[in-house]
Coordinates of C-alpha atoms in Angstrom, one line a residue:
Chain K
M37 CA 46.0 29.4 -4.6
I38 CA 43.6 26.8 -5.0
K39 CA 44.4 24.3 -7.1
P40 CA 42.2 20.8 -7.0
E41 CA 45.3 18.9 -5.1
N42 CA 44.7 21.7 -1.6
A43 CA 40.9 20.8 -1.9
V44 CA 40.2 19.5 1.7
Y45 CA 36.4 19.9 0.8
S46 CA 33.9 19.5 -1.7
R47 CA 30.9 19.7 -2.1
T48 CA 29.1 16.1 -3.1
K49 CA 27.8 15.0 -6.0
V50 CA 24.8 12.9 -4.6
L51 CA 23.1 16.5 -3.4
T52 CA 20.9 17.5 -6.4
D53 CA 21.2 21.6 -7.4
N54 CA 17.7 22.1 -6.1
I55 CA 17.9 24.8 -3.1
M56 CA 16.5 23.7 0.0
H57 CA 12.6 24.4 1.3
Y58 CA 14.4 24.8 5.0
C59 CA 14.3 27.3 7.5
P60 CA 17.5 29.6 8.4
G61 CA 19.3 27.1 11.1
C62 CA 17.4 23.8 10.4
S63 CA 19.1 20.6 11.4
H64 CA 17.7 19.3 7.8
G65 CA 19.9 20.3 5.8
T66 CA 22.9 19.5 7.4
V67 CA 21.2 16.0 7.9
H68 CA 21.1 15.9 4.4
K69 CA 24.2 16.3 2.9
L70 CA 25.9 14.2 5.5
I71 CA 24.2 11.4 4.4
A72 CA 24.8 12.2 0.5
E73 CA 28.1 12.0 1.3
V74 CA 28.1 8.5 3.4
I75 CA 26.5 7.6 0.0
D76 CA 29.2 9.1 -2.3
E77 CA 32.4 7.6 -0.1
M78 CA 30.9 4.4 0.1
G79 CA 30.0 4.7 -3.9
I80 CA 26.8 3.0 -3.2
Q81 CA 24.4 5.8 -5.0
D82 CA 22.7 3.3 -8.0
K83 CA 22.0 0.9 -4.8
T84 CA 20.7 3.2 -2.3
I85 CA 17.2 3.9 -2.0
G86 CA 15.7 6.5 0.5
V87 CA 12.3 6.4 2.1
S88 CA 10.8 10.5 2.6
P89 CA 8.3 10.1 5.2
V90 CA 5.2 13.4 5.8
G91 CA 7.0 16.1 7.5
C92 CA 9.9 18.8 6.4
G93 CA 11.4 16.1 5.3
V94 CA 9.0 15.1 2.9
F95 CA 11.0 16.4 0.0
A96 CA 14.5 15.4 1.1
Y97 CA 14.1 13.5 -2.5
N98 CA 14.3 16.8 -4.4
Y99 CA 17.6 17.1 -3.0
L100 CA 19.7 13.3 -2.7
D101 CA 20.3 12.3 -6.2
I102 CA 18.9 9.0 -5.5
D103 CA 15.8 6.6 -6.4
W104 CA 13.3 7.3 -3.6
L105 CA 10.0 6.2 -2.3
E106 CA 7.5 8.9 -0.7
A107 CA 5.7 7.1 2.0
A108 CA 2.3 8.4 3.1
H109 CA 2.6 9.8 7.1
G110 CA 4.4 7.3 9.9
R111 CA 4.4 4.0 7.4
A112 CA 8.3 4.5 6.1
P113 CA 9.5 1.4 7.7
A114 CA 7.2 -0.8 6.1
L115 CA 7.8 0.2 3.0
A116 CA 11.5 0.0 3.6
T117 CA 10.9 -3.5 5.2
A118 CA 9.5 -4.4 2.1
A119 CA 11.7 -2.8 -0.3
K120 CA 14.6 -4.3 1.8
R121 CA 13.2 -7.6 1.9
L122 CA 12.4 -7.9 -1.5
N123 CA 15.6 -6.0 -2.8
P124 CA 18.2 -7.7 0.0
D125 CA 21.5 -5.9 -1.8
R126 CA 20.2 -2.6 -1.7
Y127 CA 20.8 0.2 1.1
V128 CA 17.8 0.7 2.5
F129 CA 17.3 3.8 5.2
T130 CA 14.4 5.6 6.0
Y131 CA 14.0 9.7 6.8
Q132 CA 12.0 10.5 9.9
G133 CA 10.8 13.1 11.9
D134 CA 9.6 13.0 15.8
G135 CA 5.7 13.3 14.4
D136 CA 6.5 10.9 11.8
L137 CA 8.4 8.5 13.8
A138 CA 7.1 8.9 17.1
S139 CA 3.7 9.7 17.5
I140 CA 1.9 8.3 14.2
G141 CA 4.3 5.8 12.5
T142 CA 5.4 4.3 16.3
A143 CA 3.8 0.8 15.0
E144 CA 5.7 0.7 12.0
I145 CA 8.8 1.6 13.7
M146 CA 8.3 -0.5 16.7
H147 CA 7.8 -3.6 14.8
A148 CA 10.4 -2.9 12.1
C149 CA 13.2 -2.6 14.2
N150 CA 11.8 -5.6 16.5
R151 CA 11.8 -7.9 13.1
G152 CA 15.7 -6.6 13.2
E153 CA 15.2 -5.4 9.6
N154 CA 18.4 -4.7 7.8
I155 CA 18.0 -1.1 7.1
V156 CA 19.0 2.1 8.7
V157 CA 16.6 4.5 10.6
I158 CA 17.4 8.2 10.2
F159 CA 15.5 9.8 12.9
I160 CA 15.4 13.5 13.5
N161 CA 13.8 14.5 16.9
N162 CA 13.5 18.5 17.3
A163 CA 11.0 18.3 19.7
I164 CA 8.0 19.6 17.3
Y165 CA 6.0 19.5 14.5
G166 CA 7.4 21.6 11.4
M167 CA 5.8 21.3 8.6
T168 CA 2.2 22.1 10.2
G169 CA 2.9 24.9 11.9
G170 CA 4.8 24.3 15.4
Q171 CA 2.4 22.1 17.6
M172 CA 3.3 19.6 19.8
A173 CA 5.1 16.6 19.1
P174 CA 5.4 13.5 21.5
T175 CA 9.0 14.6 22.1
T176 CA 7.8 18.5 22.7
L177 CA 9.6 18.8 26.3
V178 CA 7.4 19.6 29.8
G179 CA 6.5 23.3 30.0
Q180 CA 7.6 23.8 26.3
V181 CA 4.9 26.2 24.3
T182 CA 4.3 25.2 20.7
A183 CA 0.9 25.9 18.5
T184 CA -1.3 23.5 20.3
T185 CA 0.5 24.2 24.0
P186 CA 0.2 27.2 23.6
Y187 CA 0.3 26.9 27.6
G188 CA 3.4 25.1 28.0
R189 CA 3.2 21.3 27.7
N190 CA 1.3 20.2 30.8
V191 CA 1.5 16.9 31.4
E192 CA -1.4 15.9 33.2
L193 CA -2.9 17.0 30.1
N194 CA -0.4 16.1 27.1
G195 CA 1.8 13.3 29.1
Y196 CA 5.2 12.7 28.9
P197 CA 8.6 13.5 26.3
L198 CA 8.5 9.8 24.8
K199 CA 12.0 8.8 24.3
I200 CA 11.2 6.1 21.4
T201 CA 14.9 5.8 20.9
E202 CA 15.7 4.5 24.2
L203 CA 12.7 1.5 24.0
I204 CA 14.3 1.3 20.0
A205 CA 17.6 0.1 22.0
Q206 CA 15.6 -2.3 23.8
L207 CA 14.6 -4.5 21.2
P208 CA 16.9 -7.4 20.6
G209 CA 16.5 -6.7 16.3
T210 CA 18.4 -3.2 16.8
C211 CA 22.2 -3.4 16.7
Y212 CA 22.8 -0.2 16.6
V213 CA 21.4 2.4 18.1
T214 CA 22.5 5.9 18.6
R215 CA 21.8 9.8 20.0
Q216 CA 23.7 12.9 18.0
T217 CA 23.2 16.0 17.1
V218 CA 25.1 18.5 14.2
Y219 CA 25.2 22.1 16.0
N220 CA 28.7 22.5 15.8
P221 CA 31.4 21.3 13.5
L222 CA 32.7 18.0 16.7
T223 CA 29.3 16.9 16.5
V224 CA 28.7 16.9 13.1
R225 CA 31.9 14.6 12.3
K226 CA 30.4 12.1 14.9
A227 CA 27.1 12.3 13.2
K228 CA 28.2 11.4 10.0
R229 CA 30.7 9.1 11.8
A230 CA 27.2 6.9 12.8
I231 CA 25.4 7.3 9.5
R232 CA 27.7 5.5 7.7
K233 CA 28.2 2.9 10.4
A234 CA 24.5 2.3 10.0
F235 CA 24.3 2.7 6.4
E236 CA 27.4 -0.2 6.5
N237 CA 25.4 -2.3 9.4
S238 CA 22.6 -2.9 6.5
M239 CA 24.8 -5.0 4.9
L240 CA 26.2 -7.2 7.6
K241 CA 22.8 -8.8 8.3
K242 CA 23.2 -7.8 11.9
G243 CA 19.6 -6.1 12.4
T244 CA 18.5 -2.7 12.5
S245 CA 20.8 0.7 13.1
F246 CA 19.1 3.5 14.4
V247 CA 20.0 7.0 14.0
E248 CA 18.6 9.5 15.4
V249 CA 19.7 13.3 15.5
V250 CA 18.6 16.1 17.9
G251 CA 17.7 19.3 15.7
T252 CA 16.8 22.5 16.0
C253 CA 13.3 24.5 14.6
S254 CA 14.2 27.9 15.0
S255 CA 11.2 29.2 12.9
G256 CA 8.9 26.3 15.6
W257 CA 10.8 27.1 18.4
K258 CA 10.8 30.6 17.7
L259 CA 14.1 31.9 17.6
T260 CA 16.8 32.7 15.9
P261 CA 19.6 30.1 14.3
V262 CA 22.0 31.3 17.0
E263 CA 19.3 31.1 20.3
A264 CA 17.8 27.7 18.8
N265 CA 21.8 26.2 19.0
Q266 CA 21.3 27.7 22.5
W267 CA 18.4 26.3 23.4
M268 CA 18.9 22.6 22.0
V269 CA 22.1 22.0 24.0
D270 CA 20.5 24.2 27.2
N271 CA 16.6 21.8 27.1
M272 CA 16.6 19.3 24.8
F273 CA 20.5 17.6 25.6
P274 CA 19.8 17.0 29.6
E275 CA 15.8 15.3 28.0
Y276 CA 17.7 13.9 25.3
P277 CA 21.4 12.6 26.1
L278 CA 23.7 12.6 23.2
G279 CA 26.1 8.8 22.8
D280 CA 25.4 5.6 21.8
M281 CA 22.6 3.3 23.7
K282 CA 23.2 0.2 21.7
D283 CA 26.5 -0.7 19.4
I284 CA 26.8 -4.5 18.3
Chain O
M95 CA 4.3 -29.6 -22.8
E96 CA 3.5 -29.3 -19.6
K97 CA 0.8 -31.6 -17.6
T98 CA -1.7 -29.7 -16.8
E99 CA -2.5 -30.7 -12.8
Y100 CA -5.9 -30.2 -11.2
K101 CA -6.9 -30.8 -7.1
L102 CA -9.2 -29.8 -4.5
L103 CA -8.3 -26.9 -3.2
K104 CA -10.6 -24.4 -0.9
G105 CA -10.6 -20.5 -2.4
N106 CA -8.3 -19.3 0.2
E107 CA -5.6 -21.9 -0.5
V108 CA -5.8 -21.9 -4.5
I109 CA -5.1 -17.9 -4.0
A110 CA -2.0 -18.9 -2.0
I111 CA -0.6 -21.6 -5.1
A112 CA -1.7 -19.2 -7.8
A113 CA 0.3 -16.1 -6.4
I114 CA 3.4 -19.2 -6.1
R115 CA 2.9 -20.0 -9.6
C116 CA 2.5 -16.6 -11.3
G117 CA 5.8 -15.9 -10.2
C118 CA 4.8 -13.7 -7.1
D119 CA 7.3 -11.7 -5.4
G120 CA 6.3 -11.1 -2.4
Y121 CA 2.9 -11.5 0.0
F122 CA 2.7 -9.3 3.2
G123 CA -0.5 -9.4 5.2
Y124 CA -2.1 -9.9 8.9
P125 CA -4.5 -12.7 9.6
I126 CA -8.2 -11.6 9.8
T127 CA -11.1 -14.5 9.6
P128 CA -12.1 -15.4 6.9
Q129 CA -9.4 -15.1 4.8
S130 CA -5.9 -16.8 7.2
E131 CA -6.0 -20.2 4.7
V132 CA -4.4 -17.2 2.3
M133 CA -1.1 -16.4 4.6
E134 CA -1.5 -20.1 5.8
T135 CA -0.7 -21.9 2.9
L136 CA 1.9 -19.9 2.2
M137 CA 3.7 -19.9 5.1
E138 CA 3.1 -24.2 5.4
L139 CA 4.6 -24.1 1.3
K140 CA 7.7 -21.8 2.1
P141 CA 7.9 -20.3 -1.6
W142 CA 11.0 -18.8 -0.1
E143 CA 12.4 -22.1 -0.7
T144 CA 12.0 -22.5 -3.8
T145 CA 10.8 -19.0 -6.3
G146 CA 12.2 -16.7 -3.5
M147 CA 8.6 -15.1 -2.6
V148 CA 8.8 -13.8 0.5
V149 CA 5.9 -14.0 3.4
L150 CA 5.9 -12.0 6.2
Q151 CA 3.4 -11.6 9.1
A152 CA 3.0 -7.6 9.1
E153 CA 2.1 -6.1 12.7
S154 CA -0.9 -4.8 10.8
E155 CA -2.9 -4.0 8.1
V156 CA -1.6 -1.0 7.7
A157 CA 2.0 -2.1 7.3
S158 CA 0.9 -4.6 4.8
I159 CA -0.1 -2.4 2.5
N160 CA 2.1 -0.3 3.1
M161 CA 5.0 -2.9 2.6
L162 CA 2.9 -3.2 -0.7
Y163 CA 3.8 0.0 -1.0
G164 CA 7.2 -0.5 -1.0
G165 CA 7.6 -3.7 -3.1
A166 CA 5.4 -2.6 -5.6
A167 CA 8.0 0.6 -5.8
T168 CA 10.9 -1.5 -6.7
G169 CA 8.4 -3.2 -9.4
K170 CA 8.0 -6.4 -7.6
K171 CA 4.7 -8.8 -8.2
V172 CA 3.1 -8.0 -4.3
F173 CA -0.3 -8.7 -2.4
T174 CA -1.4 -8.8 0.8
S175 CA -5.2 -10.5 1.4
S176 CA -7.2 -9.6 4.2
S177 CA -11.5 -9.1 4.8
S178 CA -13.8 -6.7 5.4
P179 CA -12.0 -4.8 9.0
G180 CA -8.9 -5.2 7.5
I181 CA -9.6 -3.4 4.2
S182 CA -10.7 -0.7 6.2
L183 CA -7.6 -0.3 7.7
M184 CA -5.6 -0.3 4.1
A185 CA -8.1 1.6 2.2
E186 CA -5.1 4.8 3.5
G187 CA -2.1 2.5 1.6
L188 CA -4.6 1.6 -1.3
T189 CA -4.7 5.9 -2.0
Y190 CA -1.6 6.5 -2.3
L191 CA -0.6 3.7 -4.4
A192 CA -3.1 4.3 -7.1
G193 CA -1.9 8.0 -6.1
A194 CA 1.7 6.9 -6.8
E195 CA 0.8 5.1 -9.7
L196 CA 1.9 1.9 -8.4
P197 CA 0.3 -1.8 -9.7
C198 CA -0.3 -4.7 -6.6
L199 CA -3.2 -7.5 -5.7
V200 CA -5.1 -6.9 -2.7
V201 CA -7.5 -9.7 -2.2
N202 CA -10.6 -8.5 0.1
V203 CA -12.4 -12.1 1.2
V204 CA -15.4 -10.1 1.9
R205 CA -17.8 -10.7 5.8
G206 CA -20.6 -8.7 7.2
G207 CA -20.5 -5.4 9.0
P208 CA -20.6 -2.7 9.7
G209 CA -18.0 -2.3 12.2
L210 CA -16.5 -6.1 13.2
G211 CA -20.4 -7.6 11.8
T212 CA -19.6 -10.8 11.4
I213 CA -17.4 -13.3 10.0
Q214 CA -19.7 -14.7 7.8
P215 CA -19.3 -14.0 3.8
A216 CA -21.7 -10.8 2.2
Q217 CA -20.8 -8.3 -0.9
S218 CA -21.5 -5.1 1.5
D219 CA -18.2 -3.8 0.5
Y220 CA -19.1 -3.6 -3.0
F221 CA -19.0 0.7 -2.7
Q222 CA -15.6 0.9 -0.6
A223 CA -14.0 -1.4 -3.4
T224 CA -15.3 0.5 -6.2
K225 CA -16.3 3.9 -5.4
G226 CA -12.9 5.1 -3.2
G227 CA -12.1 3.2 0.3
G228 CA -9.9 6.0 0.5
H229 CA -9.4 9.8 0.1
G230 CA -9.1 11.8 -3.3
D231 CA -10.6 10.9 -7.0
Y232 CA -8.9 7.8 -8.6
R233 CA -10.0 3.7 -8.7
L234 CA -9.2 0.2 -7.7
I235 CA -9.7 -2.6 -10.7
V236 CA -12.0 -4.7 -9.0
L237 CA -12.7 -8.5 -10.2
A238 CA -15.2 -10.7 -8.7
P239 CA -15.0 -14.5 -9.0
A240 CA -17.7 -16.8 -8.8
S241 CA -15.7 -20.0 -8.4
V242 CA -12.3 -21.1 -7.1
Q243 CA -11.2 -21.6 -10.7
E244 CA -11.5 -18.0 -10.8
M245 CA -10.1 -17.1 -7.4
N246 CA -7.4 -19.2 -9.1
D247 CA -7.1 -17.0 -12.2
F248 CA -7.2 -13.6 -11.2
V249 CA -4.2 -13.9 -9.5
D250 CA -2.4 -13.6 -12.6
L251 CA -4.9 -12.2 -14.3
G252 CA -4.9 -8.9 -11.1
F253 CA -1.2 -8.9 -11.7
E254 CA -0.8 -8.5 -15.1
L255 CA -3.7 -5.4 -15.0
A256 CA -2.0 -4.1 -12.3
F257 CA 1.2 -4.0 -14.5
K258 CA -0.5 -3.0 -17.3
Y259 CA -2.3 -0.2 -16.0
R260 CA 0.4 0.6 -12.6
N261 CA -2.7 0.6 -10.5
P262 CA -4.2 -1.3 -7.4
V263 CA -5.9 -4.3 -8.3
M264 CA -8.6 -5.5 -5.7
I265 CA -10.1 -9.7 -6.0
L266 CA -13.6 -9.4 -4.5
S267 CA -14.3 -12.3 -3.6
D268 CA -16.4 -13.3 -0.3
G269 CA -16.4 -16.0 2.6
M270 CA -17.8 -18.4 0.5
I271 CA -15.5 -18.3 -2.3
G272 CA -12.8 -18.4 -0.3
Q273 CA -14.1 -21.1 2.4
M274 CA -15.5 -23.5 -0.2
M275 CA -13.8 -26.4 -1.9
E276 CA -14.3 -26.8 -5.8
K277 CA -11.8 -28.7 -8.6
V278 CA -9.1 -26.3 -9.9
R279 CA -7.2 -26.2 -12.4
L280 CA -3.7 -24.6 -11.7
S281 CA -2.0 -22.4 -14.2
P282 CA 1.1 -22.9 -15.4
E283 CA 4.2 -21.9 -13.4
K284 CA 6.1 -18.5 -14.4
P285 CA 9.2 -18.2 -13.5
R286 CA 10.1 -14.2 -11.2
L287 CA 11.3 -11.7 -13.2
T288 CA 14.5 -9.7 -12.8
N289 CA 15.0 -6.3 -12.5
A290 CA 15.9 -6.2 -16.0
E291 CA 13.4 -8.3 -17.1
I292 CA 10.7 -6.4 -15.3
E293 CA 12.2 -2.4 -16.6
E294 CA 11.9 -4.5 -20.0
R295 CA 8.1 -5.5 -19.9
Y296 CA 7.2 -2.5 -17.7
G297 CA 8.8 0.3 -18.1
S298 CA 12.3 2.1 -16.7
W299 CA 9.9 3.2 -13.7
T300 CA 11.1 1.3 -10.6
V301 CA 12.8 2.3 -7.6
V302 CA 15.8 0.2 -7.2
G303 CA 18.7 1.8 -6.8
K304 CA 19.4 5.2 -9.4
P305 CA 22.3 4.6 -12.8
S306 CA 24.5 7.8 -13.2
T307 CA 22.5 6.9 -16.3
R308 CA 19.3 8.4 -15.7
E309 CA 17.0 10.5 -13.3
R310 CA 16.4 9.6 -10.3
H311 CA 13.1 7.8 -9.7
I312 CA 10.5 9.0 -7.3
A313 CA 7.6 6.5 -6.4
T314 CA 5.1 9.7 -4.7
S315 CA 2.0 10.7 -4.7
L316 CA 2.1 14.6 -3.7
E317 CA 2.4 17.5 -5.7
L318 CA 1.8 21.2 -4.3
D319 CA 1.2 22.7 -7.6
S320 CA -2.3 22.8 -8.1
A321 CA -2.3 22.8 -11.7
K322 CA 0.2 20.1 -12.2
Q323 CA -2.1 18.1 -9.2
E324 CA -4.9 18.8 -11.8
K325 CA -3.0 17.6 -14.4
F326 CA -2.4 14.3 -13.2
N327 CA -5.8 14.0 -12.3
Q328 CA -7.1 14.0 -15.9
K329 CA -4.1 11.8 -16.4
L330 CA -6.0 9.0 -14.0
V331 CA -9.6 9.8 -15.6
A332 CA -7.7 8.7 -20.0
K333 CA -6.0 5.4 -17.8
Y334 CA -9.0 4.5 -16.3
A335 CA -11.3 5.3 -19.7
E336 CA -8.5 3.4 -20.9
V337 CA -9.1 0.4 -18.6
T338 CA -13.1 0.7 -19.0
K339 CA -12.3 0.2 -23.0
N340 CA -10.0 -2.6 -22.6
E341 CA -10.7 -4.6 -19.8
T342 CA -14.9 -4.9 -18.9
R343 CA -15.5 -8.4 -18.9
Y344 CA -18.7 -10.6 -17.8
E345 CA -20.6 -13.2 -18.6
K346 CA -24.2 -14.0 -19.7
I347 CA -26.2 -17.0 -19.0
M348 CA -29.5 -17.6 -20.9
C349 CA -30.4 -14.0 -21.9
E350 CA -30.7 -14.7 -25.7
D351 CA -34.2 -14.4 -24.8
A352 CA -33.8 -13.3 -21.8
E353 CA -37.4 -10.8 -20.8
Y354 CA -36.6 -11.2 -17.4
L355 CA -32.7 -10.2 -16.4
I356 CA -30.8 -10.7 -13.0
V357 CA -28.2 -8.8 -12.2
A358 CA -25.1 -10.8 -10.1
Y359 CA -21.8 -10.9 -9.3
G360 CA -19.5 -13.6 -7.0
S361 CA -21.3 -15.4 -5.2
S362 CA -24.3 -14.0 -5.2
A363 CA -24.4 -14.7 -9.5
R364 CA -23.5 -18.2 -8.6
I365 CA -27.1 -18.5 -6.6
S366 CA -29.1 -16.8 -9.1
Q367 CA -27.2 -19.6 -11.8
K368 CA -29.4 -22.1 -9.6
T369 CA -32.3 -19.8 -10.2
V370 CA -32.2 -18.8 -14.2
E371 CA -32.4 -22.8 -14.2
L372 CA -35.4 -23.2 -11.6
A373 CA -37.4 -20.4 -13.6
R374 CA -37.1 -21.6 -16.9
E375 CA -38.2 -24.8 -15.2
K376 CA -41.7 -22.6 -15.0
G377 CA -41.2 -21.5 -18.7
I378 CA -40.3 -17.6 -17.4
K379 CA -37.4 -16.5 -19.7
L380 CA -35.0 -15.1 -16.9
G381 CA -32.1 -14.3 -17.6
L382 CA -28.7 -13.8 -15.6
L383 CA -25.8 -11.1 -16.8
R384 CA -22.7 -11.8 -14.3
P385 CA -20.4 -8.6 -13.8
I386 CA -16.4 -10.4 -13.7
T387 CA -15.4 -6.3 -13.2
L388 CA -16.9 -4.4 -11.1
Y389 CA -14.5 -1.6 -11.9
P390 CA -15.0 -1.4 -14.9
Y391 CA -18.4 -2.1 -14.7
P392 CA -20.4 -3.5 -17.6
T393 CA -22.8 -0.7 -18.2
E394 CA -23.1 -0.4 -21.8
A395 CA -23.5 -4.9 -21.8
I396 CA -26.9 -4.0 -19.4
R397 CA -27.5 -1.3 -22.2
E398 CA -27.6 -3.7 -24.9
I399 CA -29.8 -6.0 -23.6
L400 CA -32.2 -3.2 -22.7
P401 CA -34.5 -3.1 -24.9
Q402 CA -35.8 -7.1 -24.8
L403 CA -36.5 -6.3 -20.9
K404 CA -39.6 -6.3 -18.9
S405 CA -37.3 -5.1 -15.4
V406 CA -34.5 -6.2 -13.5
L407 CA -33.4 -7.8 -10.5
A408 CA -30.2 -7.4 -8.7
V409 CA -29.3 -10.1 -6.2
E410 CA -27.0 -9.1 -4.3
M411 CA -25.6 -10.3 -0.2
S412 CA -25.7 -6.6 1.2
T413 CA -28.9 -4.2 1.1
G414 CA -28.2 -2.8 -1.9
Q415 CA -24.9 -1.4 -3.5
M416 CA -24.4 -2.9 -7.2
V417 CA -28.0 -2.1 -7.8
E418 CA -27.3 1.2 -7.9
D419 CA -25.1 0.6 -11.3
V420 CA -27.3 -1.3 -12.2
R421 CA -29.9 1.6 -12.0
L422 CA -27.3 3.8 -13.6
A423 CA -26.9 1.5 -16.7
V424 CA -31.1 1.5 -17.2
N425 CA -31.3 4.8 -16.6
G426 CA -35.4 4.7 -15.9
K427 CA -36.6 3.1 -18.8
I428 CA -37.1 0.0 -17.0
P429 CA -38.3 -1.0 -13.3
V430 CA -35.1 -2.2 -11.4
E431 CA -35.4 -3.9 -7.7
H432 CA -33.3 -5.0 -5.5
Y433 CA -33.4 -8.5 -3.5
G434 CA -30.5 -9.0 -0.9
R435 CA -29.9 -10.7 2.4
A436 CA -27.1 -9.1 4.0
G437 CA -25.1 -10.0 7.8
G438 CA -24.0 -13.0 6.8
M439 CA -26.9 -14.4 5.5
I440 CA -27.1 -16.4 2.4
P441 CA -29.9 -16.5 -0.2
S442 CA -31.1 -19.6 -1.8
P443 CA -32.2 -19.9 -5.5
E444 CA -35.5 -20.8 -4.7
E445 CA -36.0 -17.4 -2.2
V446 CA -34.3 -15.5 -5.2
L447 CA -37.6 -16.8 -8.0
D448 CA -39.4 -16.4 -5.2
A449 CA -38.0 -12.2 -5.5
V450 CA -38.0 -12.5 -9.0
E451 CA -42.0 -13.8 -8.9
N452 CA -43.0 -11.1 -7.3
L453 CA -41.3 -8.9 -9.3
I454 CA -43.1 -9.8 -12.6
W455 CA -46.1 -10.4 -10.5
R456 CA -45.8 -6.4 -9.3
K457 CA -45.0 -5.7 -13.1

């Protein structure tokens, strides 16, 4: 018998009723839900400003029922910097993919983190450009086949996977830098705890909190959702090991 | 009654002072000659200790303009200043701001180009300021100060127009007005607005956190549905028509009996004003029409005095940009010539007079 007092799970009201455009097996939907739950549980829906990126996450504003800014490609940390400095009592977060954050937006993310902006950065790393059709990202693995590395990423031609989170952990402006994933119930719970900590940090004037989520892109990787999860475990985690890099 | 304050100030300095006094919420900028005094003055005055205004040196012009986007979307009065190469870097941000219909103020203290060009004054960014600069169908409202006093006055005016029309406004100055010192009557002080006051005055669109009583606010320029995007483009056209109808500003000097007309803005107008005096001493019936808004352009004002004119000279510190708008206004009815210096060279009133006399002689 289902009664309200027996309910162990319910859908957060911070998610809208819009049907997500994400592909089956994509990690974005899970991370969106976690952010929505954290906002709901902290009771900060009316105090949160999200900054969405260019890439698959561009339409994040359709799914989380909060006020949003939609940034130009890579510029989300600059928008968030001003939004937070001018509204210090608001929770401000950016939601960015690997192309947005680790390629075209490297200057903005490095300097926002180095200034220690009191913002939250959620960084989705699926090692590929999803929205534009599966091209190489800075985080694409060596040998990984993409639309622009049809013979696999070649370091002589394309350089190396950029471990930007490790770089960001070196910056004194950051207070919390962690790498999470969301491929099973345990990691989903851990990722949610990390996101919550990041949001809480942003009111403590400790600096920037940065949460990388290693995710899947089954369409870009040309794998089924189940295969994509396994490919991530076998190939992504060795290159991008999970866990906290910094927690002050 | 508050006592009027006068000060001897540089054009760049007064921009900073005027911003603090008119209740500006934030400045985000990156140093570049010849306008670095704007941020330097702000940092020296420390407005965060008095009005609470935020001042931040960004890592680049790209970041500066995107900080403006972030601040403007929350309904705050934000501005930046730069010079030509920096404004090119801001072109991306400006089109996003226009596309998201966000208000902000951008001061361009123009230097000669192209490329790194020179650090000396020029007016070679007219096309960029008035015809685009970034991609897509959009316009900036462009104000052209011809004195340090107008540098002061146009800060408050710029913010008013930006919020009235929810559109970026540019003050198109140049290295001469930015660097020269003049006596300035400072504007009265206005307090910064609260979120509630902003919403009451300018409407409910700001991205400040969604209360349960309203739908979420989204500052975006993205629309994948072509029919909706076209509708939005038409909305902008209507807005710009409204701006043109209400906000076209210009000054006419000695135009009543003029047979010959100089059209010039900013520094060139200042120089040409002296040329008009020199011409009148020689018995030449010369007048000056000074566009104060470059967008919207005072096309109608030029057309109105056309019947009394024999020819028109556009004077600008460029190889010929604004002259195209003069020609559009004149529409082939009488000759329009261009006189310009470039690369940081500043014309003297006498050489402009020579250009006027050549025009008359050629007639």
